[in-house]
Short mmCIF file of C-alpha atoms in Angstrom, two decimals:
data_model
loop_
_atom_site.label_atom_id
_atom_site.label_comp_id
_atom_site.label_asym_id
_atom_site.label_seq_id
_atom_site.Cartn_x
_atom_site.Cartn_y
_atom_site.Cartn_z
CA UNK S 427 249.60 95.07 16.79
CA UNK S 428 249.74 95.22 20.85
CA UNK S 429 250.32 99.09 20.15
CA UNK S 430 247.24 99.50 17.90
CA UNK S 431 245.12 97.85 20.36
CA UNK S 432 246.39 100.29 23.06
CA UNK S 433 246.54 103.42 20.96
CA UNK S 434 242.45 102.40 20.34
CA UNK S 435 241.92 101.65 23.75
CA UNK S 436 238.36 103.51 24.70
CA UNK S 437 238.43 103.44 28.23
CA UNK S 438 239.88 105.35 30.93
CA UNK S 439 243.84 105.78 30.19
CA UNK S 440 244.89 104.26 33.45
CA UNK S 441 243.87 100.83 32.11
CA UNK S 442 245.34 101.17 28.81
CA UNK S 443 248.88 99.61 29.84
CA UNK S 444 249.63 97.53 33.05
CA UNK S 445 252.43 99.81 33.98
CA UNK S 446 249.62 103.15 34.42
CA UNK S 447 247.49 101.27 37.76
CA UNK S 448 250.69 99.09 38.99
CA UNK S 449 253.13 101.77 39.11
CA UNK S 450 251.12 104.18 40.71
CA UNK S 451 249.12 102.25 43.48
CA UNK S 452 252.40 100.51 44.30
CA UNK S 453 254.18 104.38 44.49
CA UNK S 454 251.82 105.31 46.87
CA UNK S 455 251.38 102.14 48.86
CA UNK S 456 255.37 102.07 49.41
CA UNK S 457 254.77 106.07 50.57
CA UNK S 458 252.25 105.30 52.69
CA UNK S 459 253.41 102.26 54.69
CA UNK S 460 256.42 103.62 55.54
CA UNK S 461 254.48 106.27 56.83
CA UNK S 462 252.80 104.03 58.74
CA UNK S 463 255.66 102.05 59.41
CA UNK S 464 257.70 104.64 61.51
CA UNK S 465 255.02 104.91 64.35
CA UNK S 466 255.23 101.55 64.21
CA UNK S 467 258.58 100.61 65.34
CA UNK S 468 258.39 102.74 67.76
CA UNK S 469 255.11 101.35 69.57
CA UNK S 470 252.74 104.32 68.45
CA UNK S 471 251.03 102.65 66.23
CA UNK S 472 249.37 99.11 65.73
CA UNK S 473 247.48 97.26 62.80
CA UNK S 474 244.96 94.14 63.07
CA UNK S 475 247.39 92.15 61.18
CA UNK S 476 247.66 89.05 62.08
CA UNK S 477 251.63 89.56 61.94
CA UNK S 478 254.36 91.18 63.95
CA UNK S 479 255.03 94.63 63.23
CA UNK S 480 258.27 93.75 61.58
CA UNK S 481 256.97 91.14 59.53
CA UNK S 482 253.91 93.41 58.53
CA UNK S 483 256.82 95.39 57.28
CA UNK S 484 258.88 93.61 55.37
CA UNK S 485 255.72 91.52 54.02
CA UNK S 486 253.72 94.78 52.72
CA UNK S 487 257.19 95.93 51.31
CA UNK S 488 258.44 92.64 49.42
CA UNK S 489 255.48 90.66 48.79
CA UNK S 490 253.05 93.98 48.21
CA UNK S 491 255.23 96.59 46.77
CA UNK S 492 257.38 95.01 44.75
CA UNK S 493 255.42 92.17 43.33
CA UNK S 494 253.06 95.23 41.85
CA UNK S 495 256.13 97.08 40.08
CA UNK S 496 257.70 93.51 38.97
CA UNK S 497 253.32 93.51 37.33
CA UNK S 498 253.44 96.64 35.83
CA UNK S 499 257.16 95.73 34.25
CA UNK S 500 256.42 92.49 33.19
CA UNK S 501 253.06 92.97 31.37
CA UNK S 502 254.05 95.99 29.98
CA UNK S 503 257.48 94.05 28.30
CA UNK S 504 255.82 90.75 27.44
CA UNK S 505 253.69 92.58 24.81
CA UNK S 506 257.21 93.51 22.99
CA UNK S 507 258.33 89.94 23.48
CA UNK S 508 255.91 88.10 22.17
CA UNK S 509 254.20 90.54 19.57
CA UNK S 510 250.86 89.36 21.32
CA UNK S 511 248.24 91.85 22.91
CA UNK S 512 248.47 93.52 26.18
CA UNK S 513 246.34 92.85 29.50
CA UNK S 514 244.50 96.16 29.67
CA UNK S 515 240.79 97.26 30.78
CA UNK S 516 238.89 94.72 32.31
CA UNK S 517 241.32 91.98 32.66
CA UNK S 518 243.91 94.51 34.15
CA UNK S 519 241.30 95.84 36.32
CA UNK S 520 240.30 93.05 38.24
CA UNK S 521 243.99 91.70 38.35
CA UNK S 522 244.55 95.45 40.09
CA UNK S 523 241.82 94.45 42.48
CA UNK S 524 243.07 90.71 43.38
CA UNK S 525 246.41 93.06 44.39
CA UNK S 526 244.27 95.78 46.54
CA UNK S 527 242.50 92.71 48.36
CA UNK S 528 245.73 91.29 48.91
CA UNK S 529 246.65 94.41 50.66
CA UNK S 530 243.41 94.58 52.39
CA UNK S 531 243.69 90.90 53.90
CA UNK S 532 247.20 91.21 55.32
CA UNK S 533 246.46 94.46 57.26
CA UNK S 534 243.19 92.74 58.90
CA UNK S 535 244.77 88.88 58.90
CA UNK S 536 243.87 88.99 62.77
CA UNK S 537 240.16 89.66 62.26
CA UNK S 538 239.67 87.69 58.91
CA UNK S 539 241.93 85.12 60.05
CA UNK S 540 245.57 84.25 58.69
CA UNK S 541 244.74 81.27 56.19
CA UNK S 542 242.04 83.13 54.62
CA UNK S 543 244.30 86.40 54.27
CA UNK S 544 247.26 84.14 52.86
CA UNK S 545 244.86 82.51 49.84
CA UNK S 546 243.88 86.10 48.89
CA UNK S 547 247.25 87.24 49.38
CA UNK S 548 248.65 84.61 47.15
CA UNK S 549 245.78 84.47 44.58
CA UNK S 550 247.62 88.02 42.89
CA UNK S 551 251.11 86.30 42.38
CA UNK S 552 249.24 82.78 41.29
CA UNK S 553 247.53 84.68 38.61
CA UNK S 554 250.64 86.56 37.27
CA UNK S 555 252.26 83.53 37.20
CA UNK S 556 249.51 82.07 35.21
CA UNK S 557 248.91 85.10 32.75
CA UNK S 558 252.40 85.36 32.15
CA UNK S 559 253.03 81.93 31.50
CA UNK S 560 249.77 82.00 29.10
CA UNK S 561 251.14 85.00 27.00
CA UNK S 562 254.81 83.69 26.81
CA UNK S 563 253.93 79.79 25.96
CA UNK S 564 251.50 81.28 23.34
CA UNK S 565 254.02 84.02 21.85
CA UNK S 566 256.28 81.24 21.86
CA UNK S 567 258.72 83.21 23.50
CA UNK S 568 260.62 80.62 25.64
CA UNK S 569 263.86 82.44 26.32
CA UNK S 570 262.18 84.81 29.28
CA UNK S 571 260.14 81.99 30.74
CA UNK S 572 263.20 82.27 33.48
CA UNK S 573 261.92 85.67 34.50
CA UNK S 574 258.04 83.71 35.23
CA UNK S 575 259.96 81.19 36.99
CA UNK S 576 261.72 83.68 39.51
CA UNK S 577 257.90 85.10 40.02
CA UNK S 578 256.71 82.01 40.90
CA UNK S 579 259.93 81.35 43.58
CA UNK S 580 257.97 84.99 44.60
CA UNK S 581 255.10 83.18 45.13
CA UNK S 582 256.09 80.32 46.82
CA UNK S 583 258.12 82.54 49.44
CA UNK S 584 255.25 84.60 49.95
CA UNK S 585 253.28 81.13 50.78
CA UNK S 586 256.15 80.09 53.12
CA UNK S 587 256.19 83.93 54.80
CA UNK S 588 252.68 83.05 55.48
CA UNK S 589 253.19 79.61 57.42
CA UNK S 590 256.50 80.22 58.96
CA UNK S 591 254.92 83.27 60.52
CA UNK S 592 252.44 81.56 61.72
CA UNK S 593 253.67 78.60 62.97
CA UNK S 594 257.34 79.92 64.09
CA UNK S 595 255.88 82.74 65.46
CA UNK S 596 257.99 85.34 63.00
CA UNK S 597 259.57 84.70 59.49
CA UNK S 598 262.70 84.49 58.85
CA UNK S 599 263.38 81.93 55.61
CA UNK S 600 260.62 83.79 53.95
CA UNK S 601 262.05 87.08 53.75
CA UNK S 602 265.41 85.98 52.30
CA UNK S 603 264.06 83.39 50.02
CA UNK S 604 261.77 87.45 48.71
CA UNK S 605 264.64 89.72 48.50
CA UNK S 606 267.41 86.45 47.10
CA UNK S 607 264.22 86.46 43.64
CA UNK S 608 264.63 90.48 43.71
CA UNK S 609 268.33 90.49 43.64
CA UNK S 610 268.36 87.46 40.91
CA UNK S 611 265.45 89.97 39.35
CA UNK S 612 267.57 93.50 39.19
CA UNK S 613 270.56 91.39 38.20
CA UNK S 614 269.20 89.64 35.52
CA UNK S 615 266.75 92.79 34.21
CA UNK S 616 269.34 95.32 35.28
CA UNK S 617 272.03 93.39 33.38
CA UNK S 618 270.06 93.90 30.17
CA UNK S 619 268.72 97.34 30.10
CA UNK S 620 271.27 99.31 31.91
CA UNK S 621 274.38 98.44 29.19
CA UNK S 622 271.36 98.70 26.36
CA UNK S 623 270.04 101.99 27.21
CA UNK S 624 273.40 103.38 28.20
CA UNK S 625 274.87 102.29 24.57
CA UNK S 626 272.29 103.84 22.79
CA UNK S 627 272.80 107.24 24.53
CA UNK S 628 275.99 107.34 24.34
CA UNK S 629 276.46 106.53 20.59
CA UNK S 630 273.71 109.41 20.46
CA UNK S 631 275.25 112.06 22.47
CA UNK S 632 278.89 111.25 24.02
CA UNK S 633 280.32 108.58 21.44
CA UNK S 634 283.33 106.94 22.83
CA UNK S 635 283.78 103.81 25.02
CA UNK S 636 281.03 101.65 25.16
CA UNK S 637 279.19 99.17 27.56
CA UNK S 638 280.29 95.48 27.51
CA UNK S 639 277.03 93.98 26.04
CA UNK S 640 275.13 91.17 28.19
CA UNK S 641 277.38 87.87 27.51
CA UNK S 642 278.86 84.82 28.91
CA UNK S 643 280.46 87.02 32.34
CA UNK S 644 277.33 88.31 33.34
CA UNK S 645 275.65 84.81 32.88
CA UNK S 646 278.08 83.27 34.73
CA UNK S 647 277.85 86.28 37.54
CA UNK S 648 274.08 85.54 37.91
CA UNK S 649 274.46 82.02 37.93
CA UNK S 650 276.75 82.14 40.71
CA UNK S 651 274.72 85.01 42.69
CA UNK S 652 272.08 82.73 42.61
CA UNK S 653 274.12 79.87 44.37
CA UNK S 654 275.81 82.74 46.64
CA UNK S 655 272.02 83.29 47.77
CA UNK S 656 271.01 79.52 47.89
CA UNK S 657 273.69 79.43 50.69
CA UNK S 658 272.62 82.77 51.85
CA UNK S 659 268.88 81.48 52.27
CA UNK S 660 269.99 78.17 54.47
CA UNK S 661 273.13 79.67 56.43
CA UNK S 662 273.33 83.92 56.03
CA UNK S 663 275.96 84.01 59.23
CA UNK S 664 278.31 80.90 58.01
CA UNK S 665 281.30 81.88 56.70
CA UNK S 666 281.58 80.06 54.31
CA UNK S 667 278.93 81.56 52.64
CA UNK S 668 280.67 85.06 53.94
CA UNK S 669 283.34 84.29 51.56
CA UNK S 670 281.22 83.32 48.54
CA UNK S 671 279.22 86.83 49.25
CA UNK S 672 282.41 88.56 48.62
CA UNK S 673 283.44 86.80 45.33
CA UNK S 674 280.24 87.44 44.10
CA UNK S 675 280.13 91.17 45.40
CA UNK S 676 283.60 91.43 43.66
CA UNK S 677 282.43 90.21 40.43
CA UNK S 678 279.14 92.14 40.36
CA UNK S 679 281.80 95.54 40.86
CA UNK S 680 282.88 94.22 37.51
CA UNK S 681 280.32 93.73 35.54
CA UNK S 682 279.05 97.39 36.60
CA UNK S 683 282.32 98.84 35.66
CA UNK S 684 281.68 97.41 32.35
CA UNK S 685 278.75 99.68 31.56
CA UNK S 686 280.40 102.32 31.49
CA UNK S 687 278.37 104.56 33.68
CA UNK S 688 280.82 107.18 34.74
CA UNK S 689 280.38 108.16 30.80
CA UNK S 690 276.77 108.76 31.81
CA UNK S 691 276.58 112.21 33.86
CA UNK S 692 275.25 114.50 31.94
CA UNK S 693 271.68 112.19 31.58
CA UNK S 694 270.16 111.34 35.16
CA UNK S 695 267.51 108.64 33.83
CA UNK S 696 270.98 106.91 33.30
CA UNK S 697 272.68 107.60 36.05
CA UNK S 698 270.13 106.92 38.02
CA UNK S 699 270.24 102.96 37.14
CA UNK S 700 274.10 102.82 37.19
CA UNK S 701 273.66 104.22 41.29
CA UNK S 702 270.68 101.49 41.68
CA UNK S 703 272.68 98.87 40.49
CA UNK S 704 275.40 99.85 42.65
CA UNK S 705 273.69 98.66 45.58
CA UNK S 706 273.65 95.27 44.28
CA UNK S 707 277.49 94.58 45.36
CA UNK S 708 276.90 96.37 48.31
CA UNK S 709 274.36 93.89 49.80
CA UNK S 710 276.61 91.01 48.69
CA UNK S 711 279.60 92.24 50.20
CA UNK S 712 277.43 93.96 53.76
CA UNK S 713 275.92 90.42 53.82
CA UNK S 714 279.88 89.09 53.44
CA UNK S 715 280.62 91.27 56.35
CA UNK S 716 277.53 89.68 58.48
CA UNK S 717 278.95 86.24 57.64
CA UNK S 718 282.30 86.93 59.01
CA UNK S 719 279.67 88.52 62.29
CA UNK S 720 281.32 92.10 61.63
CA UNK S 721 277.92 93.44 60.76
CA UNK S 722 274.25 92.71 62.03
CA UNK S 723 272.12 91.09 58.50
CA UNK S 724 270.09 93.99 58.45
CA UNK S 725 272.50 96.56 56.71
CA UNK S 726 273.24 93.59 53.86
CA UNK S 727 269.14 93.42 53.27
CA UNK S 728 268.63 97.47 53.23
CA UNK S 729 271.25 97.71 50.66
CA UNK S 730 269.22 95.11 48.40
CA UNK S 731 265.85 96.36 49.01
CA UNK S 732 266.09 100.47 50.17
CA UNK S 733 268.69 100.68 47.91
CA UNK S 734 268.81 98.23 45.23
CA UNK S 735 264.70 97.78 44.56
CA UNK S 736 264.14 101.00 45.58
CA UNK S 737 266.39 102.83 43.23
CA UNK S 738 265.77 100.79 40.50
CA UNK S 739 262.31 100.53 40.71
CA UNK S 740 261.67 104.27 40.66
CA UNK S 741 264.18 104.61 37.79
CA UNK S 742 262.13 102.02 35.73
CA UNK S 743 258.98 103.54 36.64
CA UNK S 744 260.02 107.13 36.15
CA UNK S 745 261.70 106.38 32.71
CA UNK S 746 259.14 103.80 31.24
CA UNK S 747 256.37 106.54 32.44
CA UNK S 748 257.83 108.89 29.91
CA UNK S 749 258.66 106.71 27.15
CA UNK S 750 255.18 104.82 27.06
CA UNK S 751 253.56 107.71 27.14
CA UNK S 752 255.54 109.34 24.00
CA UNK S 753 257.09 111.96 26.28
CA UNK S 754 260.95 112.97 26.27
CA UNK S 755 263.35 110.66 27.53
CA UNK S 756 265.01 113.56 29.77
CA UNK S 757 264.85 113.29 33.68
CA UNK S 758 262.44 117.08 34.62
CA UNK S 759 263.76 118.78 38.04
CA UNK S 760 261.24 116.82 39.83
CA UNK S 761 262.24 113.71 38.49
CA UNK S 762 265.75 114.46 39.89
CA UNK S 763 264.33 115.68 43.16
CA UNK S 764 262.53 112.02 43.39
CA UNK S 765 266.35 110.68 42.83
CA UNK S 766 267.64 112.35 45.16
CA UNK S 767 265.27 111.81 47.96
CA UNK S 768 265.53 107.87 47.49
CA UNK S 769 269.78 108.12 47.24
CA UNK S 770 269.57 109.65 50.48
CA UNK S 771 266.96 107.20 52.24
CA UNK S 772 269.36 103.89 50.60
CA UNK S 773 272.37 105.44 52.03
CA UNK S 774 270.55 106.59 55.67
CA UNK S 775 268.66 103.60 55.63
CA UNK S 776 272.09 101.47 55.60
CA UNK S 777 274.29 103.60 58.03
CA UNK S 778 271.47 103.34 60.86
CA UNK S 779 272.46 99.86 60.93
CA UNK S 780 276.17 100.30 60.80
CA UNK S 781 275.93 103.21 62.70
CA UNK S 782 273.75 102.17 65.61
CA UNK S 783 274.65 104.89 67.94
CA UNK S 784 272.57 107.32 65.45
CA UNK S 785 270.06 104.99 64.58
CA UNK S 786 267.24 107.05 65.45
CA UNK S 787 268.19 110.20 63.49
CA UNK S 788 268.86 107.92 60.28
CA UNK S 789 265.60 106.19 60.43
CA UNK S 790 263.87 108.94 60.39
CA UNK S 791 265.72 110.58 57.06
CA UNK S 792 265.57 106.88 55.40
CA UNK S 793 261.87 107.50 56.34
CA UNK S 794 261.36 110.96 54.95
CA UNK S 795 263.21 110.31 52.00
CA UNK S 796 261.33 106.92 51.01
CA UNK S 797 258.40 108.77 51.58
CA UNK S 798 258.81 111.84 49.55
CA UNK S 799 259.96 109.75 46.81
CA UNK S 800 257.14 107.45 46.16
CA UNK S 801 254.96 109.87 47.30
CA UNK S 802 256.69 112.60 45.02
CA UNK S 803 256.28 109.94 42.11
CA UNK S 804 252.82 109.44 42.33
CA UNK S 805 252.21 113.42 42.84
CA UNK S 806 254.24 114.19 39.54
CA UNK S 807 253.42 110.64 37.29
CA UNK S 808 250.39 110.26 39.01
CA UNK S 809 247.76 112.52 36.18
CA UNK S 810 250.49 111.79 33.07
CA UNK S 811 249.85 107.68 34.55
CA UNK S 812 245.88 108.12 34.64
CA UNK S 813 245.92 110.06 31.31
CA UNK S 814 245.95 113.57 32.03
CA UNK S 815 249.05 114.51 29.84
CA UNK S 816 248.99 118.30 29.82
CA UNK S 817 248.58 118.98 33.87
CA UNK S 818 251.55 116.00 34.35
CA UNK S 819 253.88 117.51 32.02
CA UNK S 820 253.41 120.61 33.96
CA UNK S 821 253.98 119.17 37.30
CA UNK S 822 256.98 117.63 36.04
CA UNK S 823 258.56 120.50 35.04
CA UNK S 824 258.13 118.96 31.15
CA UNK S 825 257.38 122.42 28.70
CA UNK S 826 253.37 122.24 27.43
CA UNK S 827 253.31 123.20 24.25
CA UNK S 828 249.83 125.62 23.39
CA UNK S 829 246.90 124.60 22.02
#
């Protein structure tokens, strides 16, 4: 039924499916503020936010960026969950705009005023929240309420970003209250889709050993990720919570070995997740490091969100692109090049912190490489995303077949 209604859907494409707008606004957004961002940092560059420049940063990255791909995901799955209709033309329009405004306000907070820019910042989350809830009460699909309830921990860290910024003068809490829902997010989500999608490739094409399917370890690993980050959130230099970062880190090297990824080479949409995930550890055990003081914070958090939600959200939004859209499941040389570009940022974006005395040089190919691949994304998804199917398929290096 919800793909009836979007297969008869009269107006423009890009408002046919919540992943079209949401993926590629928040592609270009994350291109463009980095762009911004590296003039930035180094005092080139200012914005009438009411915020510091690092908190403008992290804020238009975790509460801006991300909260739009979580949008696009979310209202895109919920359809398949519930067996209800999707949010699509009008409705997904003006949600699209509550985001944009939210953008708007937070880049002029010291003209507008911060309260005012933090009720139309938060107004996009509150209504997510709501929507979602609406469609998943109503489908009576109770079992991924959890995933609403990790949006609205979103929200209320996005609130808290607001004040403690204000008030303190810089956040702090705020930004690891954001990236502890993301990692909780791309463990839970990852956990599910990466052993699904690689099983059914590999009983397709490379038959053989199997992923472990999403059981009783991997609730228990989440579980305790989530207390690993509780601790995190209230003491990130303790060791105490040091040590729990590295059990945790540990276990999460498990649970990705049971996926069996390294079966996965010869398909890059796969891949691709398997090398996001890996990230996932890595924060837990750079943020172990940082609790034992061996390591600043910072490399712990870029492994989570340059790495971690960067990787995996352009290998959700590359692959669900394709497949809702009817196109082949297959990863063009574009798509690669996109891959690659965002590896390389993760990985530079992580050694300028351990590495300080090359700091510069690294920041600015973490830089380069974010930016090409959002950038690159919305370029090559960008007319497939607002409906243009022929001209995208060619930009993606996808075959057209003749009229």
């Amino acid at each position: 039924m919800a793909g009836t209604r979007t297969r008869n859907f009269e107006g423009w494409p890009l408002f046919a499916n919540s992943f079209r707008p949401f993926f590629l606004l928040a592609a270009i957004q994350a291109g463009l503020s980095i762009l911004v961002w590296l003039p930035m940092f180094y005092g080139e560059l200012s914005v009438t936010s009411a915020f510091a420049p690092r908190d403008w940063h992290v804020h238009e990255m975790l509460y801006g960026f991300l909260p739009a791909v979580i949008t696009g995901f979310l209202f895109t799955a919920i359809p398949n969950w519930t067996g209800r209709l999707p949010i699509q033309g009008t409705s997904l329009g003006a949600l699209l705009v509550v985001w944009l405004a939210g953008r708007a306000a937070v880049t002029l907070s010291a003209e507008i005023g911060w309260a005012f820019a933090l009720v139309v910042d938060a107004a996009f989350l509150a209504l997510v929240v709501a929507a979602a809830t609406r469609e998943i009460i109503a489908g009576g699909n109770w079992r991924n309420l959890p995933v609403v309830v990790l949006v609205l921990v979103l929200l209320a860290g996005n609130v808290g970003f607001h004040l403690e910024a204000h008030y303190e003068g810089a956040a702090d809490v705020g930004i690891r209250v954001g990236v502890s829902v993301v990692v909780v997010m791309i463990s839970l989500i990852g956990g599910r889709i990466i052993p699904s999608f690689t099983r059914n490739w590999l009983v397709k094409f490379n038959p053989g050993r199997l992923p472990v399917p999403f059981g009783r370890f991997d609730g228990a690993v989440i579980g305790l990720s989530a207390l690993a980050l509780i601790a995190w959130i209230v003491a990130p230099l303790n060791t105490i919570t040091g040590a729990v970062m590295a059990l945790v880190g540990a276990l999460h090297l498990v649970r990705l070995a049971r996926w069996a990824g390294d079966r996965t080479m010869r398909e890059r949409l796969l891949v691709i997740l398997h090398i996001g995930y890996t990230f996932v550890p890595s924060g837990f055990l750079l943020n172990a490091l940082a609790g034992f003081g061996v390591l600043p914070p910072s490399a712990g958090i870029h492994a989570w969100m340059t790495g971690a939600a960067g990787i995996m959200t352009l290998a959700v939004m590359t692959r669900a692109s394709l497949g809702h859209t009817g196109q082949a499941l297959t990863a063009s040389p574009a798509t690669q090049g996109i891959y690659v570009a965002i590896i390389v940022a993760a990985l530079a974006r992580v050694a300028a912190v351990v590495l300080p005395a090359h700091s510069d040089a690294l920041l600015h190919i973490a830089a380069c490489g974010w930016i090409v691949a959002f950038l690159g994304f919305a370029v090559a998804f960008g007319p497939l995303l607002a409906g243009r199917p022929r001209r995208a398929l060619a930009i993606i290096g996808v075959p057209v077949p003749a009229r």
